[in-house]
Structure formats: structure tokens, C-alpha cells
């Protein structure tokens, strides 16, 4: 019931994020400027370009890719701030980060609602477990907006995020390889 109410409240905001696809070059510049904290700029540009070419078909794959990058990168933020190993689950990393002074509470809350907890929409798990086979593209554009807003927040605080975890391997998902 809470999830449906949250979805009703957040859907109009998410729908507005579709404008990104109409301003690709401008948004791509923001992505390049404010995604360095993830240490995944190349992968994020690949995801964004694939998504721009075919938003309807790539939104679901892009969601899974960008949430993996976010989880990985937020763990690095946690470790950079606390010098301790981050929790293993995204929902736990978000809870821990909400108690630190890295992001404002609204930024953390949005990510918790969208992908980080079973009390929200939980798009990542719903997608990963196959409960949906299509995703409205504006959800992925909104995740890009959140990622950039995190980067702006970190740059504003002059926080350097060190990469503590090994690189994630090969982001290019090819349907040809499935044969």
C-alpha cells in the first residue's frame, strides 16, 4: 500500500526526466562532469548511448547496469568516508550513508524508494527476478539524474571517492553471446 502511494507521488517527477533524451549532448556533458566519483565513466557513457539509441528496449538492461554501478560506487563512498568495509547489500549501504554527511536525506530517500528497499518500488529486485519484462524509460533517466546529483553533492563537499573494490568486469551485455 505504501509502495503504491510512493509510486503515485513520484511518477510525475520521473516522467519529467524524459527531457534528457531531447537534450542528449547537454546531459552527456553533465554525466561526464559529475560521474567521476563512480570510477565508471566509460561504462556509464556506454549505457547512456545504448539507452539513447533504443530507450524502450534498453531501459531494463540499463537499470540493472546502473544500479550495479551505484551499489559499487556508494560502497566506495562509504569506505572513503569511514575507512570501514561497506555493508554488502545496497539497502544497508543507503541506511549507513543516510547517517553520514555525504548526501542529503532526500537524495538517499529517492534511491531507497526506487531501488534500495523492499518498502519502496524496488525496481532492481523486481527486474532482476523477472517480475517485469519492460521498464518505462523515464525510470532509467531518473536514475541518471540521481547519479549526477550525487556527483554534484560530492564535488560540492570536495569529497574524493577512492576506489576500494576491484573493477566490475565487462559491462557490455550482448544478446549474441546468449547463443
mmCIF file of C-alpha atoms in Angstrom:
data_model
loop_
_atom_site.group_PDB
_atom_site.id
_atom_site.type_symbol
_atom_site.label_atom_id
_atom_site.label_comp_id
_atom_site.label_asym_id
_atom_site.label_seq_id
_atom_site.Cartn_x
_atom_site.Cartn_y
_atom_site.Cartn_z
ATOM 1 C CA UNK A 1 0.000 0.000 0.000
ATOM 2 C CA UNK A 2 2.813 2.442 0.889
ATOM 3 C CA UNK A 3 4.626 1.442 -2.274
ATOM 4 C CA UNK A 4 1.620 2.340 -4.424
ATOM 5 C CA UNK A 5 1.306 5.702 -2.705
ATOM 6 C CA UNK A 6 5.008 6.419 -3.193
ATOM 7 C CA UNK A 7 4.773 5.411 -6.844
ATOM 8 C CA UNK A 8 1.791 7.709 -7.350
ATOM 9 C CA UNK A 9 3.684 10.622 -5.827
ATOM 10 C CA UNK A 10 6.971 10.071 -7.613
ATOM 11 C CA UNK A 11 5.741 9.092 -11.101
ATOM 12 C CA UNK A 12 5.072 12.680 -12.285
ATOM 13 C CA UNK A 13 8.607 13.699 -11.284
ATOM 14 C CA UNK A 14 10.133 10.706 -13.016
ATOM 15 C CA UNK A 15 8.109 11.352 -16.169
ATOM 16 C CA UNK A 16 9.641 14.832 -16.405
ATOM 17 C CA UNK A 17 13.103 13.301 -16.622
ATOM 18 C CA UNK A 18 12.329 12.173 -20.207
ATOM 19 C CA UNK A 19 13.538 15.584 -21.336
ATOM 20 C CA UNK A 20 17.066 14.207 -21.019
ATOM 21 C CA UNK A 21 16.649 12.270 -24.244
ATOM 22 C CA UNK A 22 15.863 15.522 -26.062
ATOM 23 C CA UNK A 23 18.983 17.230 -24.685
ATOM 24 C CA UNK A 24 21.449 14.387 -25.151
ATOM 25 C CA UNK A 25 24.666 16.413 -25.631
ATOM 26 C CA UNK A 26 23.950 18.689 -22.683
ATOM 27 C CA UNK A 27 23.125 15.757 -20.436
ATOM 28 C CA UNK A 28 26.142 13.782 -21.620
ATOM 29 C CA UNK A 29 28.378 16.699 -20.563
ATOM 30 C CA UNK A 30 26.808 16.646 -17.088
ATOM 31 C CA UNK A 31 27.266 12.889 -16.930
ATOM 32 C CA UNK A 32 30.960 13.258 -17.789
ATOM 33 C CA UNK A 33 31.451 16.092 -15.282
ATOM 34 C CA UNK A 34 29.647 14.544 -12.348
ATOM 35 C CA UNK A 35 30.112 10.788 -12.646
ATOM 36 C CA UNK A 36 33.825 10.628 -11.902
ATOM 37 C CA UNK A 37 33.024 9.627 -8.319
ATOM 38 C CA UNK A 38 31.806 6.279 -9.664
ATOM 39 C CA UNK A 39 35.097 5.474 -11.422
ATOM 40 C CA UNK A 40 32.820 4.097 -14.168
ATOM 41 C CA UNK A 41 32.557 6.984 -16.646
ATOM 42 C CA UNK A 42 33.249 4.797 -19.675
ATOM 43 C CA UNK A 43 30.608 2.257 -18.660
ATOM 44 C CA UNK A 44 28.062 4.973 -17.859
ATOM 45 C CA UNK A 45 28.606 6.585 -21.258
ATOM 46 C CA UNK A 46 28.133 3.206 -22.946
ATOM 47 C CA UNK A 47 24.901 2.646 -21.034
ATOM 48 C CA UNK A 48 23.669 6.160 -21.797
ATOM 49 C CA UNK A 49 24.448 5.892 -25.518
ATOM 50 C CA UNK A 50 22.820 2.477 -25.844
ATOM 51 C CA UNK A 51 19.820 3.794 -23.976
ATOM 52 C CA UNK A 52 19.533 6.883 -26.201
ATOM 53 C CA UNK A 53 19.607 4.706 -29.317
ATOM 54 C CA UNK A 54 16.788 2.480 -28.138
ATOM 55 C CA UNK A 55 15.177 3.678 -24.884
ATOM 56 C CA UNK A 56 12.227 1.296 -24.898
ATOM 57 C CA UNK A 57 14.310 -1.848 -25.323
ATOM 58 C CA UNK A 58 17.379 -0.878 -23.309
ATOM 59 C CA UNK A 59 15.748 0.607 -20.199
ATOM 60 C CA UNK A 60 15.547 -2.677 -18.300
ATOM 61 C CA UNK A 61 19.135 -3.747 -19.034
ATOM 62 C CA UNK A 62 20.339 -0.213 -18.314
ATOM 63 C CA UNK A 63 18.528 -0.214 -14.976
ATOM 64 C CA UNK A 64 20.347 -3.362 -13.888
ATOM 65 C CA UNK A 65 23.688 -1.982 -15.059
ATOM 66 C CA UNK A 66 23.348 1.448 -13.458
ATOM 67 C CA UNK A 67 22.122 0.049 -10.144
ATOM 68 C CA UNK A 68 25.167 -2.226 -10.034
ATOM 69 C CA UNK A 69 27.410 0.797 -10.639
ATOM 70 C CA UNK A 70 25.557 2.776 -7.968
ATOM 71 C CA UNK A 71 25.844 -0.030 -5.429
ATOM 72 C CA UNK A 72 29.539 -0.475 -6.148
ATOM 73 C CA UNK A 73 30.233 3.274 -6.070
ATOM 74 C CA UNK A 74 28.186 4.002 -2.955
ATOM 75 C CA UNK A 75 30.183 1.298 -1.203
ATOM 76 C CA UNK A 76 33.319 3.196 -2.203
ATOM 77 C CA UNK A 77 31.828 6.433 -0.822
ATOM 78 C CA UNK A 78 31.101 4.668 2.455
ATOM 79 C CA UNK A 79 34.641 3.252 2.668
ATOM 80 C CA UNK A 80 36.187 6.616 1.728
ATOM 81 C CA UNK A 81 34.233 8.336 4.492
ATOM 82 C CA UNK A 82 34.512 5.739 7.277
ATOM 83 C CA UNK A 83 37.597 3.694 6.356
ATOM 84 C CA UNK A 84 35.479 0.598 7.069
ATOM 85 C CA UNK A 85 34.214 -2.057 4.707
ATOM 86 C CA UNK A 86 30.746 -1.200 3.407
ATOM 87 C CA UNK A 87 27.734 -3.387 4.089
ATOM 88 C CA UNK A 88 27.089 -5.999 1.410
ATOM 89 C CA UNK A 89 23.524 -5.000 0.498
ATOM 90 C CA UNK A 90 22.546 -1.766 -1.235
ATOM 91 C CA UNK A 91 19.724 -1.148 1.236
ATOM 92 C CA UNK A 92 22.218 -1.344 4.105
ATOM 93 C CA UNK A 93 24.741 0.912 2.361
ATOM 94 C CA UNK A 94 21.980 3.500 1.858
ATOM 95 C CA UNK A 95 20.994 3.303 5.534
ATOM 96 C CA UNK A 96 24.614 3.803 6.597
ATOM 97 C CA UNK A 97 25.139 6.683 4.146
ATOM 98 C CA UNK A 98 21.999 8.402 5.409
ATOM 99 C CA UNK A 99 23.693 8.676 8.797
ATOM 100 C CA UNK A 100 26.859 10.193 7.319
ATOM 101 C CA UNK A 101 27.174 13.662 5.832
ATOM 102 C CA UNK A 102 27.700 12.594 2.206
ATOM 103 C CA UNK A 103 24.298 13.206 0.624
ATOM 104 C CA UNK A 104 21.172 14.955 1.752
ATOM 105 C CA UNK A 105 18.324 12.850 3.108
ATOM 106 C CA UNK A 106 16.118 13.436 0.045
ATOM 107 C CA UNK A 107 18.763 12.058 -2.317
ATOM 108 C CA UNK A 108 19.126 8.911 -0.227
ATOM 109 C CA UNK A 109 15.363 8.565 0.149
ATOM 110 C CA UNK A 110 14.773 8.711 -3.619
ATOM 111 C CA UNK A 111 17.226 5.916 -4.264
ATOM 112 C CA UNK A 112 15.779 3.884 -1.396
ATOM 113 C CA UNK A 113 12.282 4.256 -2.862
ATOM 114 C CA UNK A 114 13.309 3.344 -6.401
ATOM 115 C CA UNK A 115 15.809 0.543 -5.965
ATOM 116 C CA UNK A 116 17.092 0.188 -2.435
ATOM 117 C CA UNK A 117 14.493 -1.398 -0.219
ATOM 118 C CA UNK A 118 11.533 -3.735 -0.268
ATOM 119 C CA UNK A 119 9.478 -0.949 1.338
ATOM 120 C CA UNK A 120 9.693 1.042 -1.903
ATOM 121 C CA UNK A 121 9.202 0.318 -5.586
ATOM 122 C CA UNK A 122 12.344 -1.870 -5.514
ATOM 123 C CA UNK A 123 12.829 -1.780 -9.285
ATOM 124 C CA UNK A 124 16.167 -3.546 -9.236
ATOM 125 C CA UNK A 125 14.921 -6.679 -7.493
ATOM 126 C CA UNK A 126 11.600 -6.728 -9.327
ATOM 127 C CA UNK A 127 13.507 -6.513 -12.621
ATOM 128 C CA UNK A 128 16.278 -8.893 -11.666
ATOM 129 C CA UNK A 129 13.848 -11.618 -10.621
ATOM 130 C CA UNK A 130 11.862 -11.309 -13.837
ATOM 131 C CA UNK A 131 8.641 -9.887 -12.445
ATOM 132 C CA UNK A 132 8.654 -7.219 -15.159
ATOM 133 C CA UNK A 133 9.787 -7.587 -18.732
ATOM 134 C CA UNK A 134 9.622 -3.918 -19.715
ATOM 135 C CA UNK A 135 10.509 -0.702 -17.929
ATOM 136 C CA UNK A 136 9.280 2.809 -18.605
ATOM 137 C CA UNK A 137 12.443 4.593 -19.900
ATOM 138 C CA UNK A 138 11.908 7.603 -17.653
ATOM 139 C CA UNK A 139 12.869 5.477 -14.635
ATOM 140 C CA UNK A 140 16.335 4.969 -16.082
ATOM 141 C CA UNK A 141 16.699 8.639 -16.978
ATOM 142 C CA UNK A 142 15.750 9.480 -13.418
ATOM 143 C CA UNK A 143 18.458 7.145 -12.080
ATOM 144 C CA UNK A 144 20.955 9.019 -14.253
ATOM 145 C CA UNK A 145 19.699 12.267 -12.704
ATOM 146 C CA UNK A 146 20.164 10.831 -9.200
ATOM 147 C CA UNK A 147 23.674 9.631 -10.054
ATOM 148 C CA UNK A 148 24.612 13.098 -11.330
ATOM 149 C CA UNK A 149 23.075 14.790 -8.286
ATOM 150 C CA UNK A 150 25.206 12.553 -6.048
ATOM 151 C CA UNK A 151 28.281 13.613 -8.033
ATOM 152 C CA UNK A 152 27.397 17.295 -7.663
ATOM 153 C CA UNK A 153 26.905 16.830 -3.928
ATOM 154 C CA UNK A 154 30.260 15.090 -3.522
ATOM 155 C CA UNK A 155 32.075 17.702 -5.622
ATOM 156 C CA UNK A 156 30.454 20.468 -3.587
ATOM 157 C CA UNK A 157 31.811 18.872 -0.413
ATOM 158 C CA UNK A 158 35.198 18.378 -2.106
ATOM 159 C CA UNK A 159 34.993 14.707 -1.164
ATOM 160 C CA UNK A 160 37.351 12.406 -3.009
ATOM 161 C CA UNK A 161 35.978 8.915 -3.507
ATOM 162 C CA UNK A 162 38.687 6.291 -3.647
ATOM 163 C CA UNK A 163 38.134 3.062 -5.495
ATOM 164 C CA UNK A 164 38.483 0.290 -2.939
ATOM 165 C CA UNK A 165 36.843 -2.570 -4.721
ATOM 166 C CA UNK A 166 38.128 -4.332 -7.818
ATOM 167 C CA UNK A 167 36.675 -3.236 -11.119
ATOM 168 C CA UNK A 168 33.493 -4.857 -12.211
ATOM 169 C CA UNK A 169 34.017 -6.948 -15.313
ATOM 170 C CA UNK A 170 32.701 -6.392 -18.874
ATOM 171 C CA UNK A 171 29.570 -4.253 -18.869
ATOM 172 C CA UNK A 172 28.685 -4.926 -22.478
ATOM 173 C CA UNK A 173 25.761 -7.305 -22.479
ATOM 174 C CA UNK A 174 25.264 -8.859 -25.867
ATOM 175 C CA UNK A 175 22.308 -10.937 -26.843
ATOM 176 C CA UNK A 176 24.519 -12.571 -29.465
ATOM 177 C CA UNK A 177 26.573 -14.117 -26.652
ATOM 178 C CA UNK A 178 23.496 -15.866 -25.270
ATOM 179 C CA UNK A 179 23.529 -18.495 -28.037
#
